[in-house]
Amino acid sequence: MALFRKSKNSEPDFSQIVLPSHIGIIMDGNGRWAKKRGLPRKAGHTAGAKTFRKITRYCSDIGIKYLTVYAFSTENWKRPSDEVNSLMNLFKSYLEEALEDFKDDSIVVRFIGDKSKFSDGLRSLMLENEESSKDRDGMVLNIAMNYGSRDEIVSAVRNISADVKNNIISIQDINENLISNYLYTSGQPDPDLIIRPSGEYRISNFLLWQSAYTEFVIMNKLWPDFEKSDLDEALKIYSSRNRRYGGV
Ligand code: IPE
Ligand code: IPE
Ligand code: MG
């Protein structure tokens, strides 16, 4: 595993590294990667999907418990229809083939986001993947598709209101913990680390509630160029941070 490979010069002591239990990744930069090579954006998404596979495996290998990857936002529907269509086709082929691979690693696959906007075929593949992996005991992989954090919060508020109206809960029951439990990530710890490749310094509607005390690492590599060693680098940066949560 690359994380434990010693560098020739400095020999960093990786045994001292504090591993995050939950990592979020904003898989960004596919379009720019393709443009740099004179290729259609679609080619960037295909290359990005390969990186997704490699980095997901690696996270599972090194003992990460939860990985949340941002694959398609509620705002990404604004893109030209040929790009959206090629992304949907890519998702389909991934759900048919590549996710099978995660079986060997005992990965639990979950989709976070509003599934209702996808085609029936894609939605049933998503449900099939969730169902067939739910009893595994490995890393939980949340794939954020048609995910928007504001949309997630709106739907939580609606569901909480409905439960108050139907006397399932009372207004006094509403607290931070209860709100967390109405989100897609219910029952999971908040992300400790969010990595954004491609050098953009923004959150783009990803895990707004959950990232209240998350550490951010922005990296300049475009997602299709992202290597295991880049993840190691992000882990080292994370490990050196002093998380105070408002304390001293
Ligand atoms: C991320 O790469 C993939 C999706 C948002 C679906 P982009 O397509 O945003 O790539 P850039 O940011 O244009 O380079
Ligand atoms: C965020 O990237 C969404 C995903 C990576 C899926 P975008 O490329 O959509 O974000 P902006 O437009 O740069 O904020
Ligand atoms: Mg982008």
mmCIF file of C-alpha atoms and ligand atoms in Angstrom:
data_model
loop_
_atom_site.group_PDB
_atom_site.id
_atom_site.type_symbol
_atom_site.label_atom_id
_atom_site.label_comp_id
_atom_site.label_asym_id
_atom_site.label_seq_id
_atom_site.Cartn_x
_atom_site.Cartn_y
_atom_site.Cartn_z
ATOM 1 C CA MET A 1 0.000 0.000 0.000
ATOM 2 C CA ALA A 2 1.426 3.323 -1.067
ATOM 3 C CA LEU A 3 0.668 4.962 2.272
ATOM 4 C CA PHE A 4 3.230 2.840 4.043
ATOM 5 C CA ARG A 5 5.913 3.053 1.354
ATOM 6 C CA LYS A 6 8.916 4.910 2.685
ATOM 7 C CA SER A 7 10.295 7.743 0.567
ATOM 8 C CA LYS A 8 13.993 7.473 -0.319
ATOM 9 C CA ASN A 9 14.969 10.835 1.115
ATOM 10 C CA SER A 10 12.834 11.742 4.064
ATOM 11 C CA GLU A 11 11.415 8.458 5.296
ATOM 12 C CA PRO A 12 8.294 9.938 6.917
ATOM 13 C CA ASP A 13 6.943 7.922 9.791
ATOM 14 C CA PHE A 14 3.485 6.904 8.575
ATOM 15 C CA SER A 15 2.831 4.872 11.682
ATOM 16 C CA GLN A 16 2.092 8.181 13.407
ATOM 17 C CA ILE A 17 -0.627 9.127 10.909
ATOM 18 C CA VAL A 18 -4.146 9.756 12.247
ATOM 19 C CA LEU A 19 -6.542 8.240 9.732
ATOM 20 C CA PRO A 20 -9.856 9.998 9.166
ATOM 21 C CA SER A 21 -12.783 7.677 9.574
ATOM 22 C CA HIS A 22 -14.873 9.478 6.944
ATOM 23 C CA ILE A 23 -13.425 11.072 3.797
ATOM 24 C CA GLY A 24 -15.414 13.109 1.274
ATOM 25 C CA ILE A 25 -14.088 13.729 -2.225
ATOM 26 C CA ILE A 26 -15.382 16.306 -4.696
ATOM 27 C CA MET A 27 -14.288 14.521 -7.887
ATOM 28 C CA ASP A 28 -13.632 17.660 -9.943
ATOM 29 C CA GLY A 29 -11.581 18.567 -12.998
ATOM 30 C CA ASN A 30 -12.611 15.934 -15.550
ATOM 31 C CA GLY A 31 -13.589 18.540 -18.156
ATOM 32 C CA ARG A 32 -10.332 20.476 -17.859
ATOM 33 C CA TRP A 33 -8.336 17.245 -18.051
ATOM 34 C CA ALA A 34 -10.022 16.409 -21.361
ATOM 35 C CA LYS A 35 -9.685 19.951 -22.712
ATOM 36 C CA LYS A 36 -5.931 19.960 -22.048
ATOM 37 C CA ARG A 37 -5.683 16.887 -24.269
ATOM 38 C CA GLY A 38 -7.990 18.178 -27.012
ATOM 39 C CA LEU A 39 -10.535 15.479 -26.104
ATOM 40 C CA PRO A 40 -14.306 15.771 -25.584
ATOM 41 C CA ARG A 41 -15.384 16.315 -21.949
ATOM 42 C CA LYS A 42 -16.884 12.852 -22.014
ATOM 43 C CA ALA A 43 -13.369 11.377 -22.218
ATOM 44 C CA GLY A 44 -12.526 13.235 -19.010
ATOM 45 C CA HIS A 45 -15.485 11.648 -17.242
ATOM 46 C CA THR A 46 -14.427 8.181 -18.399
ATOM 47 C CA ALA A 47 -10.911 8.805 -17.085
ATOM 48 C CA GLY A 48 -12.377 10.195 -13.839
ATOM 49 C CA ALA A 49 -14.427 7.025 -13.382
ATOM 50 C CA LYS A 50 -11.209 4.969 -13.516
ATOM 51 C CA THR A 51 -9.685 7.159 -10.826
ATOM 52 C CA PHE A 52 -12.828 6.712 -8.734
ATOM 53 C CA ARG A 53 -12.393 2.941 -8.885
ATOM 54 C CA LYS A 54 -8.702 3.093 -7.972
ATOM 55 C CA ILE A 55 -9.075 5.550 -5.083
ATOM 56 C CA THR A 56 -12.144 3.786 -3.660
ATOM 57 C CA ARG A 57 -10.228 0.508 -3.509
ATOM 58 C CA TYR A 58 -7.278 2.226 -1.931
ATOM 59 C CA CYS A 59 -9.423 3.873 0.760
ATOM 60 C CA SER A 60 -10.907 0.498 1.585
ATOM 61 C CA ASP A 61 -7.437 -1.128 1.653
ATOM 62 C CA ILE A 62 -6.002 1.356 4.128
ATOM 63 C CA GLY A 63 -8.946 1.049 6.501
ATOM 64 C CA ILE A 64 -11.122 4.094 5.813
ATOM 65 C CA LYS A 65 -14.588 3.375 7.216
ATOM 66 C CA TYR A 66 -16.702 5.810 5.154
ATOM 67 C CA LEU A 67 -16.015 7.391 1.777
ATOM 68 C CA THR A 68 -18.421 9.865 0.180
ATOM 69 C CA VAL A 69 -17.755 10.784 -3.435
ATOM 70 C CA TYR A 70 -19.513 13.623 -5.227
ATOM 71 C CA ALA A 71 -20.375 12.278 -8.680
ATOM 72 C CA PHE A 72 -23.237 14.484 -9.917
ATOM 73 C CA SER A 73 -24.796 17.525 -8.281
ATOM 74 C CA THR A 74 -28.360 18.852 -8.419
ATOM 75 C CA GLU A 75 -26.852 21.742 -10.437
ATOM 76 C CA ASN A 76 -25.062 19.526 -12.979
ATOM 77 C CA TRP A 77 -28.326 19.025 -14.946
ATOM 78 C CA LYS A 78 -27.640 22.522 -16.313
ATOM 79 C CA ARG A 79 -24.877 21.146 -18.518
ATOM 80 C CA PRO A 80 -25.428 20.520 -22.249
ATOM 81 C CA SER A 81 -27.661 17.493 -22.788
ATOM 82 C CA ASP A 82 -24.976 15.468 -24.598
ATOM 83 C CA GLU A 83 -22.682 15.787 -21.561
ATOM 84 C CA VAL A 84 -25.503 14.848 -19.155
ATOM 85 C CA ASN A 85 -26.426 11.870 -21.367
ATOM 86 C CA SER A 86 -22.871 10.643 -21.534
ATOM 87 C CA LEU A 87 -22.615 10.887 -17.736
ATOM 88 C CA MET A 88 -25.842 8.886 -17.317
ATOM 89 C CA ASN A 89 -24.509 6.213 -19.700
ATOM 90 C CA LEU A 90 -21.260 6.090 -17.781
ATOM 91 C CA PHE A 91 -23.141 5.684 -14.478
ATOM 92 C CA LYS A 92 -25.154 2.867 -16.013
ATOM 93 C CA SER A 93 -22.146 0.913 -17.217
ATOM 94 C CA TYR A 94 -20.456 1.435 -13.845
ATOM 95 C CA LEU A 95 -23.412 0.180 -11.914
ATOM 96 C CA GLU A 96 -23.628 -2.844 -14.171
ATOM 97 C CA GLU A 97 -19.959 -3.800 -14.088
ATOM 98 C CA ALA A 98 -17.497 -1.961 -11.907
ATOM 99 C CA LEU A 99 -19.492 -2.014 -8.703
ATOM 100 C CA GLU A 100 -19.407 -5.807 -8.933
ATOM 101 C CA ASP A 101 -15.688 -5.440 -8.243
ATOM 102 C CA PHE A 102 -16.348 -3.879 -4.871
ATOM 103 C CA LYS A 103 -17.795 -7.200 -3.758
ATOM 104 C CA ASP A 104 -14.306 -8.548 -3.146
ATOM 105 C CA ASP A 105 -13.576 -5.650 -0.835
ATOM 106 C CA SER A 106 -16.884 -6.084 1.041
ATOM 107 C CA ILE A 107 -17.801 -2.488 0.231
ATOM 108 C CA VAL A 108 -21.303 -1.334 1.149
ATOM 109 C CA VAL A 109 -22.649 0.860 -1.660
ATOM 110 C CA ARG A 110 -25.143 3.627 -0.903
ATOM 111 C CA PHE A 111 -26.462 6.429 -3.054
ATOM 112 C CA ILE A 112 -27.112 9.794 -1.518
ATOM 113 C CA GLY A 113 -29.248 12.293 -3.400
ATOM 114 C CA ASP A 114 -32.672 12.412 -4.998
ATOM 115 C CA LYS A 115 -33.026 9.219 -7.045
ATOM 116 C CA SER A 116 -36.396 10.233 -8.503
ATOM 117 C CA LYS A 117 -34.849 12.241 -11.362
ATOM 118 C CA PHE A 118 -33.024 9.284 -12.890
ATOM 119 C CA SER A 119 -34.421 6.923 -15.508
ATOM 120 C CA ASP A 120 -36.204 3.802 -14.249
ATOM 121 C CA GLY A 121 -33.320 1.639 -15.475
ATOM 122 C CA LEU A 122 -30.649 3.631 -13.669
ATOM 123 C CA ARG A 123 -32.723 3.909 -10.495
ATOM 124 C CA SER A 124 -33.297 0.164 -10.318
ATOM 125 C CA LEU A 125 -29.560 -0.452 -10.779
ATOM 126 C CA MET A 126 -28.915 1.923 -7.873
ATOM 127 C CA LEU A 127 -31.431 0.098 -5.678
ATOM 128 C CA GLU A 128 -30.033 -3.293 -6.716
ATOM 129 C CA ASN A 129 -26.523 -2.231 -5.756
ATOM 130 C CA GLU A 130 -27.703 -0.949 -2.393
ATOM 131 C CA GLU A 131 -29.705 -4.070 -1.696
ATOM 132 C CA SER A 132 -27.016 -6.553 -2.708
ATOM 133 C CA SER A 133 -24.264 -4.840 -0.694
ATOM 134 C CA LYS A 134 -26.159 -3.854 2.445
ATOM 135 C CA ASP A 135 -25.063 -6.804 4.601
ATOM 136 C CA ARG A 136 -21.356 -6.511 3.829
ATOM 137 C CA ASP A 137 -19.003 -5.457 6.588
ATOM 138 C CA GLY A 138 -16.445 -3.303 4.758
ATOM 139 C CA MET A 139 -16.150 0.393 4.005
ATOM 140 C CA VAL A 140 -19.368 2.312 3.374
ATOM 141 C CA LEU A 141 -19.184 4.042 -0.004
ATOM 142 C CA ASN A 142 -21.710 6.855 -0.442
ATOM 143 C CA ILE A 143 -22.024 7.893 -4.069
ATOM 144 C CA ALA A 144 -23.585 11.353 -4.236
ATOM 145 C CA MET A 145 -25.710 11.460 -7.385
ATOM 146 C CA ASN A 146 -28.253 14.203 -8.018
ATOM 147 C CA TYR A 147 -27.059 15.320 -4.628
ATOM 148 C CA GLY A 148 -27.314 18.869 -3.365
ATOM 149 C CA SER A 149 -26.915 19.688 0.272
ATOM 150 C CA ARG A 150 -29.586 22.405 0.221
ATOM 151 C CA ASP A 151 -31.985 19.983 -1.425
ATOM 152 C CA GLU A 152 -31.126 17.417 1.260
ATOM 153 C CA ILE A 153 -31.866 19.956 4.015
ATOM 154 C CA VAL A 154 -35.167 20.975 2.355
ATOM 155 C CA SER A 155 -36.263 17.353 2.228
ATOM 156 C CA ALA A 156 -35.233 16.827 5.876
ATOM 157 C CA VAL A 157 -37.315 19.865 6.917
ATOM 158 C CA ARG A 158 -40.300 18.505 4.979
ATOM 159 C CA ASN A 159 -39.986 15.058 6.576
ATOM 160 C CA ILE A 160 -39.530 16.475 10.068
ATOM 161 C CA SER A 161 -42.603 18.706 9.576
ATOM 162 C CA ALA A 162 -44.669 15.757 8.380
ATOM 163 C CA ASP A 163 -43.586 13.703 11.418
ATOM 164 C CA VAL A 164 -44.508 16.557 13.775
ATOM 165 C CA LYS A 165 -47.886 16.934 12.054
ATOM 166 C CA ASN A 166 -48.564 13.200 12.366
ATOM 167 C CA ASN A 167 -47.524 13.213 16.048
ATOM 168 C CA ILE A 168 -44.574 10.892 15.392
ATOM 169 C CA ILE A 169 -42.248 13.431 17.009
ATOM 170 C CA SER A 170 -42.823 16.650 18.948
ATOM 171 C CA ILE A 171 -41.238 20.058 18.288
ATOM 172 C CA GLN A 172 -39.170 19.578 21.484
ATOM 173 C CA ASP A 173 -37.565 16.490 19.927
ATOM 174 C CA ILE A 174 -35.951 18.596 17.207
ATOM 175 C CA ASN A 175 -32.254 18.953 17.949
ATOM 176 C CA GLU A 176 -28.972 18.668 16.006
ATOM 177 C CA ASN A 177 -28.909 14.923 16.344
ATOM 178 C CA LEU A 178 -32.445 14.523 15.040
ATOM 179 C CA ILE A 179 -31.745 16.764 12.038
ATOM 180 C CA SER A 180 -28.626 14.683 11.219
ATOM 181 C CA ASN A 181 -30.820 11.606 11.285
ATOM 182 C CA TYR A 182 -33.140 13.013 8.622
ATOM 183 C CA LEU A 183 -30.266 13.538 6.173
ATOM 184 C CA TYR A 184 -29.102 10.995 3.579
ATOM 185 C CA THR A 185 -26.051 10.289 5.748
ATOM 186 C CA SER A 186 -28.206 9.313 8.742
ATOM 187 C CA GLY A 187 -26.333 7.112 11.205
ATOM 188 C CA GLN A 188 -22.914 7.896 9.727
ATOM 189 C CA PRO A 189 -20.205 10.052 11.290
ATOM 190 C CA ASP A 190 -19.598 13.508 9.780
ATOM 191 C CA PRO A 191 -16.717 13.678 7.305
ATOM 192 C CA ASP A 192 -13.370 14.328 8.982
ATOM 193 C CA LEU A 193 -11.685 15.325 5.746
ATOM 194 C CA ILE A 194 -12.976 16.665 2.431
ATOM 195 C CA ILE A 195 -10.576 16.648 -0.505
ATOM 196 C CA ARG A 196 -11.198 18.794 -3.556
ATOM 197 C CA PRO A 197 -8.890 18.168 -6.493
ATOM 198 C CA SER A 198 -8.663 20.653 -9.401
ATOM 199 C CA GLY A 199 -7.721 23.612 -7.230
ATOM 200 C CA GLU A 200 -11.182 25.120 -6.674
ATOM 201 C CA TYR A 201 -11.727 26.700 -3.257
ATOM 202 C CA ARG A 202 -15.423 26.051 -2.861
ATOM 203 C CA ILE A 203 -17.847 23.485 -1.495
ATOM 204 C CA SER A 204 -20.346 23.500 -4.411
ATOM 205 C CA ASN A 205 -23.329 22.361 -2.314
ATOM 206 C CA PHE A 206 -21.616 19.270 -0.838
ATOM 207 C CA LEU A 207 -22.384 18.084 2.731
ATOM 208 C CA LEU A 208 -23.066 21.579 4.116
ATOM 209 C CA TRP A 209 -24.569 20.463 7.432
ATOM 210 C CA GLN A 210 -22.204 17.519 7.874
ATOM 211 C CA SER A 211 -19.020 19.542 7.227
ATOM 212 C CA ALA A 212 -19.414 21.988 10.137
ATOM 213 C CA TYR A 213 -16.046 20.813 11.550
ATOM 214 C CA THR A 214 -14.520 19.032 8.568
ATOM 215 C CA GLU A 215 -10.915 19.647 7.548
ATOM 216 C CA PHE A 216 -10.516 20.746 3.909
ATOM 217 C CA VAL A 217 -7.639 19.874 1.641
ATOM 218 C CA ILE A 218 -7.600 21.501 -1.795
ATOM 219 C CA MET A 219 -5.258 19.873 -4.294
ATOM 220 C CA ASN A 220 -4.149 21.174 -7.660
ATOM 221 C CA LYS A 221 -4.270 17.864 -9.507
ATOM 222 C CA LEU A 222 -7.254 17.299 -11.800
ATOM 223 C CA TRP A 223 -9.316 14.280 -10.697
ATOM 224 C CA PRO A 224 -8.330 11.949 -13.599
ATOM 225 C CA ASP A 225 -4.652 12.547 -12.670
ATOM 226 C CA PHE A 226 -5.224 11.882 -8.971
ATOM 227 C CA GLU A 227 -2.995 9.102 -7.631
ATOM 228 C CA LYS A 228 -2.857 7.051 -4.451
ATOM 229 C CA SER A 229 0.158 9.159 -3.500
ATOM 230 C CA ASP A 230 -2.061 12.284 -3.687
ATOM 231 C CA LEU A 231 -4.419 10.673 -1.216
ATOM 232 C CA ASP A 232 -1.412 9.922 1.010
ATOM 233 C CA GLU A 233 -0.440 13.572 0.761
ATOM 234 C CA ALA A 234 -3.950 14.687 1.778
ATOM 235 C CA LEU A 235 -3.845 12.240 4.701
ATOM 236 C CA LYS A 236 -0.526 13.636 5.861
ATOM 237 C CA ILE A 237 -1.877 17.187 5.724
ATOM 238 C CA TYR A 238 -5.006 16.079 7.601
ATOM 239 C CA SER A 239 -2.925 14.290 10.184
ATOM 240 C CA SER A 240 -0.954 17.446 10.916
ATOM 241 C CA ARG A 241 -4.057 19.570 11.552
ATOM 242 C CA ASN A 242 -5.066 20.532 15.062
ATOM 243 C CA ARG A 243 -8.836 20.074 15.304
ATOM 244 C CA ARG A 244 -10.161 22.237 18.105
ATOM 245 C CA TYR A 245 -13.942 22.206 17.552
ATOM 246 C CA GLY A 246 -14.158 25.664 19.081
ATOM 247 C CA GLY A 247 -12.144 24.706 22.137
ATOM 248 C CA VAL A 248 -8.577 25.705 22.980
HETATM 249 C C1 IPE B 1 -16.400 16.786 -12.305
HETATM 250 O O1 IPE B 1 -15.623 17.300 -13.332
HETATM 251 C C2 IPE B 1 -17.468 15.837 -12.791
HETATM 252 C C3 IPE B 1 -18.835 16.352 -12.649
HETATM 253 C C4 IPE B 1 -19.177 17.494 -12.135
HETATM 254 C C5 IPE B 1 -19.910 15.496 -13.138
HETATM 255 P P1 IPE B 1 -16.097 18.549 -14.187
HETATM 256 O O2 IPE B 1 -16.895 18.067 -15.332
HETATM 257 O O3 IPE B 1 -16.772 19.560 -13.311
HETATM 258 O O4 IPE B 1 -14.705 19.101 -14.687
HETATM 259 P P2 IPE B 1 -14.273 20.625 -14.838
HETATM 260 O O5 IPE B 1 -14.480 21.267 -13.507
HETATM 261 O O6 IPE B 1 -15.152 21.215 -15.897
HETATM 262 O O7 IPE B 1 -12.845 20.555 -15.230
HETATM 263 C C1 IPE B 2 -18.981 19.789 -8.072
HETATM 264 O O1 IPE B 2 -18.263 20.141 -9.195
HETATM 265 C C2 IPE B 2 -19.848 18.596 -8.366
HETATM 266 C C3 IPE B 2 -19.157 17.351 -8.651
HETATM 267 C C4 IPE B 2 -17.864 17.153 -8.632
HETATM 268 C C5 IPE B 2 -20.005 16.252 -8.957
HETATM 269 P P1 IPE B 2 -18.759 21.260 -10.216
HETATM 270 O O2 IPE B 2 -17.754 21.311 -11.292
HETATM 271 O O3 IPE B 2 -20.164 21.022 -10.597
HETATM 272 O O4 IPE B 2 -18.720 22.568 -9.305
HETATM 273 P P2 IPE B 2 -18.508 24.105 -9.688
HETATM 274 O O5 IPE B 2 -19.453 24.393 -10.815
HETATM 275 O O6 IPE B 2 -17.087 24.249 -10.099
HETATM 276 O O7 IPE B 2 -18.814 24.842 -8.435
HETATM 277 MG MG MG B 3 -16.081 21.129 -12.244
#
